[in-house]
mmCIF file of C-alpha atoms in Angstrom:
data_model
loop_
_atom_site.group_PDB
_atom_site.id
_atom_site.type_symbol
_atom_site.label_atom_id
_atom_site.label_comp_id
_atom_site.label_asym_id
_atom_site.label_seq_id
_atom_site.Cartn_x
_atom_site.Cartn_y
_atom_site.Cartn_z
ATOM 1 C CA ALA A 1 26.074 -18.622 8.679
ATOM 2 C CA ASN A 2 26.665 -22.467 8.989
ATOM 3 C CA PRO A 3 26.162 -23.118 13.127
ATOM 4 C CA THR A 4 25.177 -26.655 12.318
ATOM 5 C CA ILE A 5 27.670 -27.771 10.101
ATOM 6 C CA ASP A 6 30.911 -29.779 11.449
ATOM 7 C CA PRO A 7 33.537 -28.245 8.740
ATOM 8 C CA ALA A 8 35.438 -31.704 9.903
ATOM 9 C CA ARG A 9 32.688 -34.002 9.014
ATOM 10 C CA MET A 10 31.369 -32.560 5.401
ATOM 11 C CA GLN A 11 30.152 -34.966 2.653
ATOM 12 C CA PRO A 12 29.640 -34.367 -0.894
ATOM 13 C CA GLY A 13 26.535 -32.398 -1.763
ATOM 14 C CA THR A 14 26.294 -30.667 1.314
ATOM 15 C CA VAL A 15 24.798 -27.455 1.212
ATOM 16 C CA ILE A 16 26.501 -24.163 2.692
ATOM 17 C CA ILE A 17 25.464 -20.645 2.866
ATOM 18 C CA VAL A 18 28.831 -18.544 1.454
ATOM 19 C CA PRO A 19 27.429 -14.892 2.587
ATOM 20 C CA TYR A 20 29.311 -11.957 0.083
ATOM 21 C CA ASP A 21 31.714 -9.970 2.619
ATOM 22 C CA PHE A 22 30.015 -6.559 2.017
ATOM 23 C CA PRO A 23 27.138 -4.586 4.182
ATOM 24 C CA LEU A 24 23.737 -5.462 3.512
ATOM 25 C CA VAL A 25 22.335 -2.389 4.653
ATOM 26 C CA ALA A 26 22.253 0.044 2.028
ATOM 27 C CA GLU A 27 22.777 4.044 2.750
ATOM 28 C CA ALA A 28 22.066 5.841 -0.586
ATOM 29 C CA VAL A 29 18.453 4.726 -1.785
ATOM 30 C CA ASP A 30 15.034 5.258 -0.709
ATOM 31 C CA TYR A 31 13.602 2.227 1.359
ATOM 32 C CA SER A 32 10.506 0.623 0.621
ATOM 33 C CA SER A 33 8.675 -3.142 2.783
ATOM 34 C CA LEU A 34 10.117 -5.074 -0.271
ATOM 35 C CA LEU A 35 13.892 -3.700 0.333
ATOM 36 C CA THR A 36 13.528 -4.063 4.418
ATOM 37 C CA GLU A 37 12.563 -7.486 3.977
ATOM 38 C CA TRP A 38 15.312 -8.970 1.930
ATOM 39 C CA ILE A 39 17.624 -6.952 4.555
ATOM 40 C CA LEU A 40 16.217 -8.360 6.891
ATOM 41 C CA GLU A 41 16.310 -12.228 5.051
ATOM 42 C CA GLY A 42 19.752 -11.283 4.580
ATOM 43 C CA LEU A 43 20.734 -10.942 8.147
ATOM 44 C CA LEU A 44 19.008 -13.793 9.611
ATOM 45 C CA VAL A 45 21.180 -15.973 6.969
ATOM 46 C CA ARG A 46 24.449 -14.282 7.452
ATOM 47 C CA TYR A 47 23.688 -14.103 11.209
ATOM 48 C CA PRO A 48 21.524 -17.484 12.128
ATOM 49 C CA PHE A 49 22.122 -16.584 15.984
ATOM 50 C CA LEU A 50 19.319 -13.761 15.141
ATOM 51 C CA ARG A 51 15.115 -14.130 15.243
ATOM 52 C CA GLU A 52 12.696 -13.099 13.393
ATOM 53 C CA GLU A 53 9.329 -12.398 14.552
ATOM 54 C CA THR A 54 6.024 -11.254 12.566
ATOM 55 C CA VAL A 55 3.524 -8.984 14.857
ATOM 56 C CA GLY A 56 0.827 -8.377 13.045
ATOM 57 C CA SER A 57 0.336 -7.294 9.298
ATOM 58 C CA SER A 58 -0.521 -3.634 7.447
ATOM 59 C CA VAL A 59 -3.560 -2.368 6.161
ATOM 60 C CA MET A 60 -2.497 -3.740 2.510
ATOM 61 C CA GLY A 61 -1.322 -6.798 4.491
ATOM 62 C CA LYS A 62 2.551 -6.787 4.514
ATOM 63 C CA LYS A 63 3.853 -8.725 7.628
ATOM 64 C CA LEU A 64 5.178 -7.007 10.217
ATOM 65 C CA SER A 65 8.816 -8.284 11.059
ATOM 66 C CA VAL A 66 10.542 -7.881 14.753
ATOM 67 C CA LEU A 67 13.951 -8.726 14.736
ATOM 68 C CA HIS A 68 15.404 -10.115 18.167
ATOM 69 C CA ILE A 69 18.740 -10.116 19.058
ATOM 70 C CA GLY A 70 20.567 -11.357 22.293
ATOM 71 C CA GLN A 71 19.559 -13.686 25.112
ATOM 72 C CA GLY A 72 19.346 -11.572 28.158
ATOM 73 C CA ARG A 73 16.519 -10.910 30.538
ATOM 74 C CA ARG A 74 16.152 -7.253 30.264
ATOM 75 C CA GLN A 75 14.229 -6.339 27.223
ATOM 76 C CA VAL A 76 14.939 -3.337 25.103
ATOM 77 C CA PHE A 77 12.446 -2.612 22.089
ATOM 78 C CA TYR A 78 12.860 -0.186 19.342
ATOM 79 C CA ASN A 79 10.864 0.720 16.416
ATOM 80 C CA ALA A 80 11.735 2.794 13.134
ATOM 81 C CA ALA A 81 9.231 4.531 10.148
ATOM 82 C CA PHE A 82 5.511 5.271 12.028
ATOM 83 C CA HIS A 83 5.407 8.152 10.008
ATOM 84 C CA ALA A 84 5.575 7.378 6.290
ATOM 85 C CA ASN A 85 7.996 10.276 5.527
ATOM 86 C CA GLU A 86 10.606 9.780 7.976
ATOM 87 C CA TRP A 87 11.535 6.478 6.474
ATOM 88 C CA ILE A 88 15.402 7.638 6.994
ATOM 89 C CA THR A 89 14.742 5.628 10.569
ATOM 90 C CA THR A 90 14.717 2.219 9.118
ATOM 91 C CA PRO A 91 18.119 2.045 7.437
ATOM 92 C CA VAL A 92 19.854 3.068 10.883
ATOM 93 C CA LEU A 93 18.110 1.147 12.785
ATOM 94 C CA LEU A 94 19.034 -1.961 10.338
ATOM 95 C CA LYS A 95 22.189 -0.319 9.708
ATOM 96 C CA TYR A 96 22.727 -0.362 13.972
ATOM 97 C CA ALA A 97 21.428 -4.466 14.129
ATOM 98 C CA GLU A 98 23.699 -5.415 10.972
ATOM 99 C CA GLU A 99 26.891 -3.642 12.939
ATOM 100 C CA TYR A 100 25.619 -5.408 16.480
ATOM 101 C CA ALA A 101 25.515 -9.121 14.843
ATOM 102 C CA GLN A 102 28.678 -8.239 12.858
ATOM 103 C CA ALA A 103 30.339 -7.128 16.062
ATOM 104 C CA PHE A 104 29.128 -10.167 18.120
ATOM 105 C CA ALA A 105 30.012 -12.590 15.270
ATOM 106 C CA GLN A 106 33.577 -11.539 15.323
ATOM 107 C CA GLY A 107 33.831 -11.174 18.855
ATOM 108 C CA LYS A 108 34.730 -7.290 18.897
ATOM 109 C CA LYS A 109 33.032 -3.953 20.588
ATOM 110 C CA LEU A 110 30.578 -1.602 19.277
ATOM 111 C CA ASN A 111 31.135 1.618 19.895
ATOM 112 C CA GLY A 112 33.511 0.796 22.550
ATOM 113 C CA VAL A 113 30.953 -1.663 24.539
ATOM 114 C CA CYS A 114 31.606 -5.478 24.918
ATOM 115 C CA VAL A 115 28.813 -6.909 22.087
ATOM 116 C CA SER A 116 28.785 -9.974 24.572
ATOM 117 C CA TRP A 117 27.837 -8.088 27.564
ATOM 118 C CA LEU A 118 24.978 -6.685 25.445
ATOM 119 C CA TYR A 119 24.176 -10.063 23.745
ATOM 120 C CA TYR A 120 24.083 -12.125 27.288
ATOM 121 C CA GLY A 121 22.618 -9.027 29.079
ATOM 122 C CA PHE A 122 19.236 -8.091 26.882
ATOM 123 C CA THR A 123 17.081 -9.271 24.496
ATOM 124 C CA LEU A 124 17.132 -6.168 21.695
ATOM 125 C CA SER A 125 13.801 -6.628 19.482
ATOM 126 C CA LEU A 126 13.645 -3.899 16.491
ATOM 127 C CA LEU A 127 10.576 -3.629 14.545
ATOM 128 C CA PRO A 128 12.465 -1.868 11.260
ATOM 129 C CA MET A 129 9.133 -0.658 9.498
ATOM 130 C CA VAL A 130 6.178 0.354 11.579
ATOM 131 C CA ASN A 131 4.169 1.626 8.653
ATOM 132 C CA PRO A 132 5.256 -0.256 5.620
ATOM 133 C CA ASP A 133 1.938 0.936 3.133
ATOM 134 C CA GLY A 134 2.729 4.663 4.159
ATOM 135 C CA VAL A 135 6.531 4.279 3.714
ATOM 136 C CA ASP A 136 5.756 2.512 -0.052
ATOM 137 C CA LEU A 137 3.544 5.363 -0.775
ATOM 138 C CA ILE A 138 6.328 8.086 -0.208
ATOM 139 C CA THR A 139 9.036 6.425 -2.116
ATOM 140 C CA GLY A 140 6.778 5.637 -5.118
ATOM 141 C CA VAL A 141 6.436 2.398 -4.707
ATOM 142 C CA LEU A 142 2.335 2.241 -5.189
ATOM 143 C CA ASP A 143 1.997 4.902 -8.085
ATOM 144 C CA ASN A 144 -1.101 4.376 -10.059
ATOM 145 C CA THR A 145 -2.370 1.424 -7.425
ATOM 146 C CA GLN A 146 -5.806 1.531 -5.803
ATOM 147 C CA TYR A 147 -3.906 2.242 -2.453
ATOM 148 C CA GLU A 148 -2.132 5.329 -3.810
ATOM 149 C CA GLN A 149 -5.651 6.681 -5.312
ATOM 150 C CA GLN A 150 -7.445 6.073 -2.024
ATOM 151 C CA ALA A 151 -4.454 7.891 -0.227
ATOM 152 C CA ARG A 152 -4.470 10.762 -3.085
ATOM 153 C CA LYS A 153 -8.451 11.339 -2.338
ATOM 154 C CA ILE A 154 -7.548 11.409 1.417
ATOM 155 C CA ALA A 155 -5.101 13.779 0.956
ATOM 156 C CA ALA A 156 -7.359 16.290 -1.377
ATOM 157 C CA ASP A 157 -9.213 17.506 2.146
ATOM 158 C CA TYR A 158 -6.057 18.730 2.817
ATOM 159 C CA PRO A 159 -4.453 20.870 0.111
ATOM 160 C CA ASP A 160 -1.978 22.654 2.288
ATOM 161 C CA ILE A 161 -0.178 19.431 2.698
ATOM 162 C CA PRO A 162 1.765 18.462 -0.429
ATOM 163 C CA PHE A 163 1.437 15.160 -1.325
ATOM 164 C CA PRO A 164 3.078 12.401 -1.226
ATOM 165 C CA GLN A 165 6.159 14.476 0.584
ATOM 166 C CA GLY A 166 3.722 15.264 3.537
ATOM 167 C CA TRP A 167 2.521 12.316 4.214
ATOM 168 C CA LYS A 168 3.054 10.695 7.519
ATOM 169 C CA ALA A 169 -0.176 8.338 8.448
ATOM 170 C CA ASN A 170 -0.872 4.533 7.062
ATOM 171 C CA ILE A 171 -2.442 3.933 3.849
ATOM 172 C CA ALA A 172 -5.950 4.943 5.599
ATOM 173 C CA GLY A 173 -4.884 8.127 7.052
ATOM 174 C CA VAL A 174 -4.626 7.282 10.301
ATOM 175 C CA ASP A 175 -1.389 8.527 11.726
ATOM 176 C CA LEU A 176 -0.071 5.834 13.889
ATOM 177 C CA ASN A 177 1.865 7.444 16.238
ATOM 178 C CA LEU A 178 -1.083 8.944 17.741
ATOM 179 C CA GLN A 179 -2.419 5.793 18.992
ATOM 180 C CA PHE A 180 -0.919 5.236 22.137
ATOM 181 C CA PRO A 181 -3.242 4.941 25.354
ATOM 182 C CA ALA A 182 -1.653 7.581 26.774
ATOM 183 C CA GLY A 183 -3.448 11.509 26.904
ATOM 184 C CA TRP A 184 -5.030 10.363 23.573
ATOM 185 C CA GLU A 185 -8.197 11.882 24.327
ATOM 186 C CA ASN A 186 -6.323 14.879 25.393
ATOM 187 C CA ALA A 187 -4.154 14.623 21.527
ATOM 188 C CA LYS A 188 -7.795 13.704 20.107
ATOM 189 C CA GLU A 189 -9.047 16.744 20.994
ATOM 190 C CA ILE A 190 -5.945 19.130 20.453
ATOM 191 C CA LYS A 191 -5.715 17.683 16.176
ATOM 192 C CA TYR A 192 -9.777 17.928 16.270
ATOM 193 C CA ALA A 193 -8.920 21.548 17.104
ATOM 194 C CA GLN A 194 -6.395 21.830 14.056
ATOM 195 C CA GLY A 195 -8.967 20.472 11.679
ATOM 196 C CA TYR A 196 -8.285 16.637 11.403
ATOM 197 C CA ARG A 197 -11.695 14.965 11.861
ATOM 198 C CA THR A 198 -11.149 12.445 9.193
ATOM 199 C CA PRO A 199 -8.799 10.322 7.878
ATOM 200 C CA ALA A 200 -5.858 12.561 7.007
ATOM 201 C CA PRO A 201 -2.057 12.523 5.662
ATOM 202 C CA ARG A 202 -1.340 13.069 9.325
ATOM 203 C CA ASP A 203 -2.830 13.599 12.509
ATOM 204 C CA TYR A 204 -5.783 11.757 12.302
#
């Protein structure tokens, strides 16, 4: 965690980072955008060969962070939590990143694969939480805020979808997983026919 410090030339007063010897990625808690930020910060401190990039922001202004691992020419992109109530994908992706980084730092294999081959052959980019506002709604972080009340009003038009458990959209009622320019008009017709014509907990 201190790649720029030569241990043979340390002087009194030198500040070093001493990471705790336990996993950063919690597996038995509900996730939120803030917890995800803390984990990313911890991974970046513990494994300084990782890189972070901000690629945008949510409706509520939360930054969308991508974690880059590797230096290879071939690029791979993974993402998680497009749908708010599928936030379980976030710790899965973060756990993979942590295990990858630890294996690389220790010169070990990951699931039988030489990690240095992955690291120098590929650049892996991970966006662990595409929909932070929606996830925070689902996990109760937004209780009694104006955003929670706005979502509740949207949900009232769709009483058959339980609130907030059935919420998949972003905080503005837009289903982020239906916004790709690949058969979009066809998907729009299907969802309109199903009754999703205004912002909704899902499928709009």
